[in-house]
Amino acid sequence: LILNWAAIISQGAKFITDDEFTPPRKPAVVIYQTKENDYETDIRPRLDKLGANLDNILVIDDHDEDGNGFPLTLSDGRIEDVTEEYHPDLIIFDPIQSYIGSDVDFHRANEIRPILDKLIDIASRYNCAVVLISHMSKQTTASALDRLLGTSDFRNAARSILIVGSDPFNKDSRVMAHAKNSLGVTGKSIRYHIDSAAGVIYDGFCELDEDTIVKPRNMFDGTRN
């Protein structure tokens, strides 16, 4: 799903939430950092399938000139250096746990908040969006927001939080729900599915909320609300 957003921005295409009054979008740069998948073997083929303009998809190389690893963290100065040079519209860290740094406690607000404040400052000064992808805990009885891993300061600092889960009434469908929006009206939930040929296909808006789509499927009786 996040690669679909990257592809849309790289092309200057439209989102499902755009309408006839939305101004045309110019193709823009996306910085995409991931630790869970290899760019050449996993990410690039997906971007190709989604029709991304690969010239506008950038990855910060976290190796030195000898090829040794020099892991990128959220407080790394290379993030601002690349942002200043290329002026991306979107920066993605996937997943956030991989970019905290080994000397930072993921669960302590006093250690996490200064890092997030630095990202917020970069986003503000360079007029770009920063997306942090987080996994969720296995606590199926907790609310969707309470299942986000790490300190609660992650969700406190975020201006917008999207939760992605399963459609309990359609095993092939997924749902993106807007769980928090500090800057405007909360958006409608969106159904989508993964197509083997085209990638992401949006199926329209729905009324399912973030807590519903993260519940185990066996908690439902099959009745659609």
PDB file of C-alpha atoms in Angstrom:
ATOM      1  CA  LEU A   1       0.000   0.000   0.000  1.00  0.00           C
ATOM      2  CA  ILE A   2       2.749   2.465   0.898  1.00  0.00           C
ATOM      3  CA  LEU A   3       4.547   1.661  -2.360  1.00  0.00           C
ATOM      4  CA  ASN A   4       1.332   2.540  -4.168  1.00  0.00           C
ATOM      5  CA  TRP A   5       1.423   5.973  -2.524  1.00  0.00           C
ATOM      6  CA  ALA A   6       5.071   6.352  -3.499  1.00  0.00           C
ATOM      7  CA  ALA A   7       4.230   5.443  -7.095  1.00  0.00           C
ATOM      8  CA  ILE A   8       1.352   7.945  -7.225  1.00  0.00           C
ATOM      9  CA  ILE A   9       3.530  10.789  -5.949  1.00  0.00           C
ATOM     10  CA  SER A  10       6.429   9.865  -8.226  1.00  0.00           C
ATOM     11  CA  GLN A  11       4.103  10.040 -11.248  1.00  0.00           C
ATOM     12  CA  GLY A  12       2.017  13.022 -10.196  1.00  0.00           C
ATOM     13  CA  ALA A  13      -1.079  10.808 -10.385  1.00  0.00           C
ATOM     14  CA  LYS A  14      -4.303  10.968  -8.341  1.00  0.00           C
ATOM     15  CA  PHE A  15      -5.285   9.359  -5.068  1.00  0.00           C
ATOM     16  CA  ILE A  16      -8.704   7.798  -4.541  1.00  0.00           C
ATOM     17  CA  THR A  17      -9.543  10.762  -2.273  1.00  0.00           C
ATOM     18  CA  ASP A  18      -8.902  13.285  -5.065  1.00  0.00           C
ATOM     19  CA  ASP A  19     -11.892  14.734  -6.909  1.00  0.00           C
ATOM     20  CA  GLU A  20     -12.515  17.112  -9.817  1.00  0.00           C
ATOM     21  CA  PHE A  21     -11.596  20.073  -7.607  1.00  0.00           C
ATOM     22  CA  THR A  22      -8.193  18.675  -6.592  1.00  0.00           C
ATOM     23  CA  PRO A  23      -5.411  20.634  -8.337  1.00  0.00           C
ATOM     24  CA  PRO A  24      -3.176  18.623 -10.693  1.00  0.00           C
ATOM     25  CA  ARG A  25      -0.260  17.046  -8.831  1.00  0.00           C
ATOM     26  CA  LYS A  26       3.259  17.437 -10.185  1.00  0.00           C
ATOM     27  CA  PRO A  27       5.567  14.389 -10.149  1.00  0.00           C
ATOM     28  CA  ALA A  28       7.675  14.553  -6.992  1.00  0.00           C
ATOM     29  CA  VAL A  29      10.510  12.792  -5.228  1.00  0.00           C
ATOM     30  CA  VAL A  30       9.952  10.050  -2.631  1.00  0.00           C
ATOM     31  CA  ILE A  31      12.629   8.786  -0.227  1.00  0.00           C
ATOM     32  CA  TYR A  32      11.879   5.193   0.710  1.00  0.00           C
ATOM     33  CA  GLN A  33      13.913   3.450   3.430  1.00  0.00           C
ATOM     34  CA  THR A  34      13.264  -0.178   4.333  1.00  0.00           C
ATOM     35  CA  LYS A  35      15.095  -2.853   6.283  1.00  0.00           C
ATOM     36  CA  GLU A  36      12.670  -5.713   5.755  1.00  0.00           C
ATOM     37  CA  ASN A  37      12.945  -6.136   1.965  1.00  0.00           C
ATOM     38  CA  ASP A  38      15.769  -5.816  -0.536  1.00  0.00           C
ATOM     39  CA  TYR A  39      15.262  -2.902  -2.922  1.00  0.00           C
ATOM     40  CA  GLU A  40      16.472  -4.568  -6.117  1.00  0.00           C
ATOM     41  CA  THR A  41      14.812  -7.967  -5.659  1.00  0.00           C
ATOM     42  CA  ASP A  42      11.614  -7.019  -3.776  1.00  0.00           C
ATOM     43  CA  ILE A  43      10.848  -3.310  -3.811  1.00  0.00           C
ATOM     44  CA  ARG A  44      11.776  -2.302  -7.349  1.00  0.00           C
ATOM     45  CA  PRO A  45       9.659  -5.030  -9.038  1.00  0.00           C
ATOM     46  CA  ARG A  46       6.652  -3.873  -7.019  1.00  0.00           C
ATOM     47  CA  LEU A  47       7.268  -0.248  -7.966  1.00  0.00           C
ATOM     48  CA  ASP A  48       7.540  -1.296 -11.617  1.00  0.00           C
ATOM     49  CA  LYS A  49       4.190  -3.090 -11.354  1.00  0.00           C
ATOM     50  CA  LEU A  50       2.646   0.024  -9.814  1.00  0.00           C
ATOM     51  CA  GLY A  51       3.940   2.225 -12.631  1.00  0.00           C
ATOM     52  CA  ALA A  52       6.244   4.331 -10.464  1.00  0.00           C
ATOM     53  CA  ASN A  53       8.650   6.835 -11.972  1.00  0.00           C
ATOM     54  CA  LEU A  54      11.809   5.237 -10.598  1.00  0.00           C
ATOM     55  CA  ASP A  55      13.819   8.399 -11.255  1.00  0.00           C
ATOM     56  CA  ASN A  56      11.804   9.957  -8.425  1.00  0.00           C
ATOM     57  CA  ILE A  57      12.258   7.092  -5.931  1.00  0.00           C
ATOM     58  CA  LEU A  58      15.399   7.555  -3.845  1.00  0.00           C
ATOM     59  CA  VAL A  59      17.069   5.394  -1.199  1.00  0.00           C
ATOM     60  CA  ILE A  60      19.692   6.722   1.212  1.00  0.00           C
ATOM     61  CA  ASP A  61      22.672   4.379   1.020  1.00  0.00           C
ATOM     62  CA  ASP A  62      23.730   3.562   4.576  1.00  0.00           C
ATOM     63  CA  HIS A  63      27.089   2.044   3.594  1.00  0.00           C
ATOM     64  CA  ASP A  64      30.450   3.771   3.520  1.00  0.00           C
ATOM     65  CA  GLU A  65      32.778   3.880   0.509  1.00  0.00           C
ATOM     66  CA  ASP A  66      34.216   0.488   1.468  1.00  0.00           C
ATOM     67  CA  GLY A  67      30.764  -1.106   1.521  1.00  0.00           C
ATOM     68  CA  ASN A  68      30.617  -1.427   5.288  1.00  0.00           C
ATOM     69  CA  GLY A  69      27.318  -0.954   7.045  1.00  0.00           C
ATOM     70  CA  PHE A  70      26.644   2.416   8.663  1.00  0.00           C
ATOM     71  CA  PRO A  71      22.997   2.005   9.735  1.00  0.00           C
ATOM     72  CA  LEU A  72      20.670   4.932   9.173  1.00  0.00           C
ATOM     73  CA  THR A  73      18.647   6.104  12.185  1.00  0.00           C
ATOM     74  CA  LEU A  74      15.875   8.669  12.528  1.00  0.00           C
ATOM     75  CA  SER A  75      18.310  11.111  14.128  1.00  0.00           C
ATOM     76  CA  ASP A  76      20.885  10.674  11.353  1.00  0.00           C
ATOM     77  CA  GLY A  77      22.083  13.891   9.694  1.00  0.00           C
ATOM     78  CA  ARG A  78      21.987  12.194   6.285  1.00  0.00           C
ATOM     79  CA  ILE A  79      18.195  12.456   6.306  1.00  0.00           C
ATOM     80  CA  GLU A  80      18.244  16.242   6.308  1.00  0.00           C
ATOM     81  CA  ASP A  81      21.172  16.349   3.868  1.00  0.00           C
ATOM     82  CA  VAL A  82      19.224  14.325   1.282  1.00  0.00           C
ATOM     83  CA  THR A  83      15.993  16.221   2.003  1.00  0.00           C
ATOM     84  CA  GLU A  84      17.732  19.544   1.450  1.00  0.00           C
ATOM     85  CA  GLU A  85      19.261  18.337  -1.815  1.00  0.00           C
ATOM     86  CA  TYR A  86      16.246  16.620  -3.406  1.00  0.00           C
ATOM     87  CA  HIS A  87      13.218  18.254  -1.687  1.00  0.00           C
ATOM     88  CA  PRO A  88      11.024  15.134  -1.521  1.00  0.00           C
ATOM     89  CA  ASP A  89       7.286  15.324  -1.019  1.00  0.00           C
ATOM     90  CA  LEU A  90       7.306  12.082   0.989  1.00  0.00           C
ATOM     91  CA  ILE A  91       9.814  10.273   3.229  1.00  0.00           C
ATOM     92  CA  ILE A  92       9.037   6.702   4.339  1.00  0.00           C
ATOM     93  CA  PHE A  93      10.674   4.592   7.058  1.00  0.00           C
ATOM     94  CA  ASP A  94       9.638   0.933   6.939  1.00  0.00           C
ATOM     95  CA  PRO A  95       9.437  -0.196   9.702  1.00  0.00           C
ATOM     96  CA  ILE A  96      10.088   2.436  12.340  1.00  0.00           C
ATOM     97  CA  GLN A  97      11.661  -0.138  14.691  1.00  0.00           C
ATOM     98  CA  SER A  98      14.602  -0.534  12.297  1.00  0.00           C
ATOM     99  CA  TYR A  99      15.521   3.158  12.423  1.00  0.00           C
ATOM    100  CA  ILE A 100      15.421   3.969  16.142  1.00  0.00           C
ATOM    101  CA  GLY A 101      19.042   3.081  16.862  1.00  0.00           C
ATOM    102  CA  SER A 102      20.524   0.491  19.195  1.00  0.00           C
ATOM    103  CA  ASP A 103      21.171   2.982  22.014  1.00  0.00           C
ATOM    104  CA  VAL A 104      17.578   4.288  22.198  1.00  0.00           C
ATOM    105  CA  ASP A 105      14.855   2.633  24.281  1.00  0.00           C
ATOM    106  CA  PHE A 106      11.826   2.165  22.013  1.00  0.00           C
ATOM    107  CA  HIS A 107       9.483   2.342  25.013  1.00  0.00           C
ATOM    108  CA  ARG A 108      10.769   5.501  26.740  1.00  0.00           C
ATOM    109  CA  ALA A 109       9.087   8.754  25.741  1.00  0.00           C
ATOM    110  CA  ASN A 110      11.990  10.910  26.926  1.00  0.00           C
ATOM    111  CA  GLU A 111      14.295   9.121  24.480  1.00  0.00           C
ATOM    112  CA  ILE A 112      11.882   8.864  21.549  1.00  0.00           C
ATOM    113  CA  ARG A 113      10.271  12.322  21.575  1.00  0.00           C
ATOM    114  CA  PRO A 114      13.448  14.319  20.727  1.00  0.00           C
ATOM    115  CA  ILE A 115      13.987  12.074  17.707  1.00  0.00           C
ATOM    116  CA  LEU A 116      10.404  12.573  16.536  1.00  0.00           C
ATOM    117  CA  ASP A 117      10.636  16.329  17.142  1.00  0.00           C
ATOM    118  CA  LYS A 118      13.648  16.459  14.831  1.00  0.00           C
ATOM    119  CA  LEU A 119      11.683  14.672  12.084  1.00  0.00           C
ATOM    120  CA  ILE A 120       8.745  17.027  12.626  1.00  0.00           C
ATOM    121  CA  ASP A 121      11.102  19.975  12.225  1.00  0.00           C
ATOM    122  CA  ILE A 122      12.486  18.580   8.953  1.00  0.00           C
ATOM    123  CA  ALA A 123       8.967  17.961   7.633  1.00  0.00           C
ATOM    124  CA  SER A 124       7.950  21.512   8.519  1.00  0.00           C
ATOM    125  CA  ARG A 125      10.989  23.284   7.101  1.00  0.00           C
ATOM    126  CA  TYR A 126      11.070  21.306   3.844  1.00  0.00           C
ATOM    127  CA  ASN A 127       7.277  21.013   3.445  1.00  0.00           C
ATOM    128  CA  CYS A 128       7.183  17.226   3.120  1.00  0.00           C
ATOM    129  CA  ALA A 129       5.296  14.356   4.715  1.00  0.00           C
ATOM    130  CA  VAL A 130       7.076  11.744   6.826  1.00  0.00           C
ATOM    131  CA  VAL A 131       5.482   8.302   7.144  1.00  0.00           C
ATOM    132  CA  LEU A 132       6.598   5.895   9.875  1.00  0.00           C
ATOM    133  CA  ILE A 133       5.345   2.344   9.384  1.00  0.00           C
ATOM    134  CA  SER A 134       4.756   0.402  12.593  1.00  0.00           C
ATOM    135  CA  HIS A 135       3.881  -3.186  13.357  1.00  0.00           C
ATOM    136  CA  MET A 136       1.130  -3.965  15.837  1.00  0.00           C
ATOM    137  CA  SER A 137       1.143  -6.082  18.982  1.00  0.00           C
ATOM    138  CA  LYS A 138      -0.733  -9.379  19.212  1.00  0.00           C
ATOM    139  CA  GLN A 139      -3.058  -8.077  21.952  1.00  0.00           C
ATOM    140  CA  THR A 140      -6.303  -8.706  20.093  1.00  0.00           C
ATOM    141  CA  THR A 141      -8.499  -7.338  22.890  1.00  0.00           C
ATOM    142  CA  ALA A 142      -6.797  -3.913  22.876  1.00  0.00           C
ATOM    143  CA  SER A 143      -7.894  -1.020  20.681  1.00  0.00           C
ATOM    144  CA  ALA A 144      -6.095  -0.501  17.379  1.00  0.00           C
ATOM    145  CA  LEU A 145      -4.192   2.548  18.652  1.00  0.00           C
ATOM    146  CA  ASP A 146      -3.194   0.759  21.862  1.00  0.00           C
ATOM    147  CA  ARG A 147      -1.706  -2.059  19.789  1.00  0.00           C
ATOM    148  CA  LEU A 148       0.906   0.203  18.177  1.00  0.00           C
ATOM    149  CA  LEU A 149       4.321  -0.866  19.408  1.00  0.00           C
ATOM    150  CA  GLY A 150       6.598   1.336  21.497  1.00  0.00           C
ATOM    151  CA  THR A 151       5.942   4.382  23.646  1.00  0.00           C
ATOM    152  CA  SER A 152       2.622   6.207  23.320  1.00  0.00           C
ATOM    153  CA  ASP A 153       4.623   9.247  22.200  1.00  0.00           C
ATOM    154  CA  PHE A 154       4.684   7.778  18.690  1.00  0.00           C
ATOM    155  CA  ARG A 155       0.942   8.247  18.376  1.00  0.00           C
ATOM    156  CA  ASN A 156       0.966  11.477  20.372  1.00  0.00           C
ATOM    157  CA  ALA A 157       3.513  13.077  18.039  1.00  0.00           C
ATOM    158  CA  ALA A 158       1.862  11.834  14.838  1.00  0.00           C
ATOM    159  CA  ARG A 159      -0.567  14.272  13.229  1.00  0.00           C
ATOM    160  CA  SER A 160      -2.302  11.480  11.343  1.00  0.00           C
ATOM    161  CA  ILE A 161      -2.530   7.725  11.971  1.00  0.00           C
ATOM    162  CA  LEU A 162      -3.786   5.153   9.480  1.00  0.00           C
ATOM    163  CA  ILE A 163      -4.513   1.588  10.528  1.00  0.00           C
ATOM    164  CA  VAL A 164      -4.498  -1.169   7.919  1.00  0.00           C
ATOM    165  CA  GLY A 165      -6.319  -4.431   8.572  1.00  0.00           C
ATOM    166  CA  SER A 166      -8.566  -7.107   7.133  1.00  0.00           C
ATOM    167  CA  ASP A 167     -12.146  -6.803   5.972  1.00  0.00           C
ATOM    168  CA  PRO A 168     -13.933  -9.223   8.332  1.00  0.00           C
ATOM    169  CA  PHE A 169     -16.553  -9.895   5.666  1.00  0.00           C
ATOM    170  CA  ASN A 170     -14.259 -10.525   2.699  1.00  0.00           C
ATOM    171  CA  LYS A 171     -11.072 -12.536   3.131  1.00  0.00           C
ATOM    172  CA  ASP A 172      -9.562 -11.070  -0.060  1.00  0.00           C
ATOM    173  CA  SER A 173     -10.207  -7.447   0.882  1.00  0.00           C
ATOM    174  CA  ARG A 174      -8.225  -5.119   3.128  1.00  0.00           C
ATOM    175  CA  VAL A 175      -9.197  -1.835   4.749  1.00  0.00           C
ATOM    176  CA  MET A 176      -7.326   1.360   5.551  1.00  0.00           C
ATOM    177  CA  ALA A 177      -8.949   3.308   8.394  1.00  0.00           C
ATOM    178  CA  HIS A 178      -8.114   6.846   9.543  1.00  0.00           C
ATOM    179  CA  ALA A 179      -7.706   6.473  13.302  1.00  0.00           C
ATOM    180  CA  LYS A 180      -6.367   9.962  14.093  1.00  0.00           C
ATOM    181  CA  ASN A 181      -6.225  13.323  12.345  1.00  0.00           C
ATOM    182  CA  SER A 182      -5.016  16.360  14.268  1.00  0.00           C
ATOM    183  CA  LEU A 183      -5.076  18.628  11.221  1.00  0.00           C
ATOM    184  CA  GLY A 184      -8.558  18.224   9.804  1.00  0.00           C
ATOM    185  CA  VAL A 185     -11.576  15.980   9.343  1.00  0.00           C
ATOM    186  CA  THR A 186     -10.988  12.250   9.730  1.00  0.00           C
ATOM    187  CA  GLY A 187     -11.178  10.533   6.353  1.00  0.00           C
ATOM    188  CA  LYS A 188     -13.465   7.670   5.396  1.00  0.00           C
ATOM    189  CA  SER A 189     -12.160   4.115   5.520  1.00  0.00           C
ATOM    190  CA  ILE A 190     -11.053   2.706   2.159  1.00  0.00           C
ATOM    191  CA  ARG A 191     -11.326  -0.866   0.903  1.00  0.00           C
ATOM    192  CA  TYR A 192      -8.656  -2.253  -1.403  1.00  0.00           C
ATOM    193  CA  HIS A 193      -7.209  -5.540  -2.578  1.00  0.00           C
ATOM    194  CA  ILE A 194      -3.897  -6.723  -3.957  1.00  0.00           C
ATOM    195  CA  ASP A 195      -3.974  -7.660  -7.633  1.00  0.00           C
ATOM    196  CA  SER A 196      -1.226  -9.900  -9.027  1.00  0.00           C
ATOM    197  CA  ALA A 197      -0.968  -7.839 -12.211  1.00  0.00           C
ATOM    198  CA  ALA A 198      -1.735  -4.258 -11.195  1.00  0.00           C
ATOM    199  CA  GLY A 199      -0.683  -4.202  -7.545  1.00  0.00           C
ATOM    200  CA  VAL A 200      -3.139  -2.211  -5.447  1.00  0.00           C
ATOM    201  CA  ILE A 201      -6.770  -1.860  -6.541  1.00  0.00           C
ATOM    202  CA  TYR A 202      -9.012   0.503  -4.564  1.00  0.00           C
ATOM    203  CA  ASP A 203     -12.580  -0.757  -4.087  1.00  0.00           C
ATOM    204  CA  GLY A 204     -14.150   2.384  -2.653  1.00  0.00           C
ATOM    205  CA  PHE A 205     -15.092   3.770   0.725  1.00  0.00           C
ATOM    206  CA  CYS A 206     -16.646   1.857   3.622  1.00  0.00           C
ATOM    207  CA  GLU A 207     -17.814   2.344   7.215  1.00  0.00           C
ATOM    208  CA  LEU A 208     -15.476  -0.127   8.951  1.00  0.00           C
ATOM    209  CA  ASP A 209     -13.398   1.502  11.696  1.00  0.00           C
ATOM    210  CA  GLU A 210      -9.855   0.823  12.883  1.00  0.00           C
ATOM    211  CA  ASP A 211     -10.855  -1.380  15.810  1.00  0.00           C
ATOM    212  CA  THR A 212     -13.062  -3.599  13.674  1.00  0.00           C
ATOM    213  CA  ILE A 213     -10.438  -4.354  11.032  1.00  0.00           C
ATOM    214  CA  VAL A 214      -7.814  -5.547  13.535  1.00  0.00           C
ATOM    215  CA  LYS A 215     -10.075  -8.024  15.336  1.00  0.00           C
ATOM    216  CA  PRO A 216      -9.582 -11.739  14.650  1.00  0.00           C
ATOM    217  CA  ARG A 217     -11.895 -12.935  11.891  1.00  0.00           C
ATOM    218  CA  ASN A 218     -13.479 -15.586  14.137  1.00  0.00           C
ATOM    219  CA  MET A 219     -14.993 -12.824  16.302  1.00  0.00           C
ATOM    220  CA  PHE A 220     -17.540 -12.059  13.579  1.00  0.00           C
ATOM    221  CA  ASP A 221     -20.689 -13.961  12.724  1.00  0.00           C
ATOM    222  CA  GLY A 222     -20.611 -12.978   9.055  1.00  0.00           C
ATOM    223  CA  THR A 223     -23.277 -10.296   9.373  1.00  0.00           C
ATOM    224  CA  ARG A 224     -22.313  -7.101   7.573  1.00  0.00           C
ATOM    225  CA  ASN A 225     -22.961  -3.849   9.441  1.00  0.00           C
TER     226      ASN A 225
END
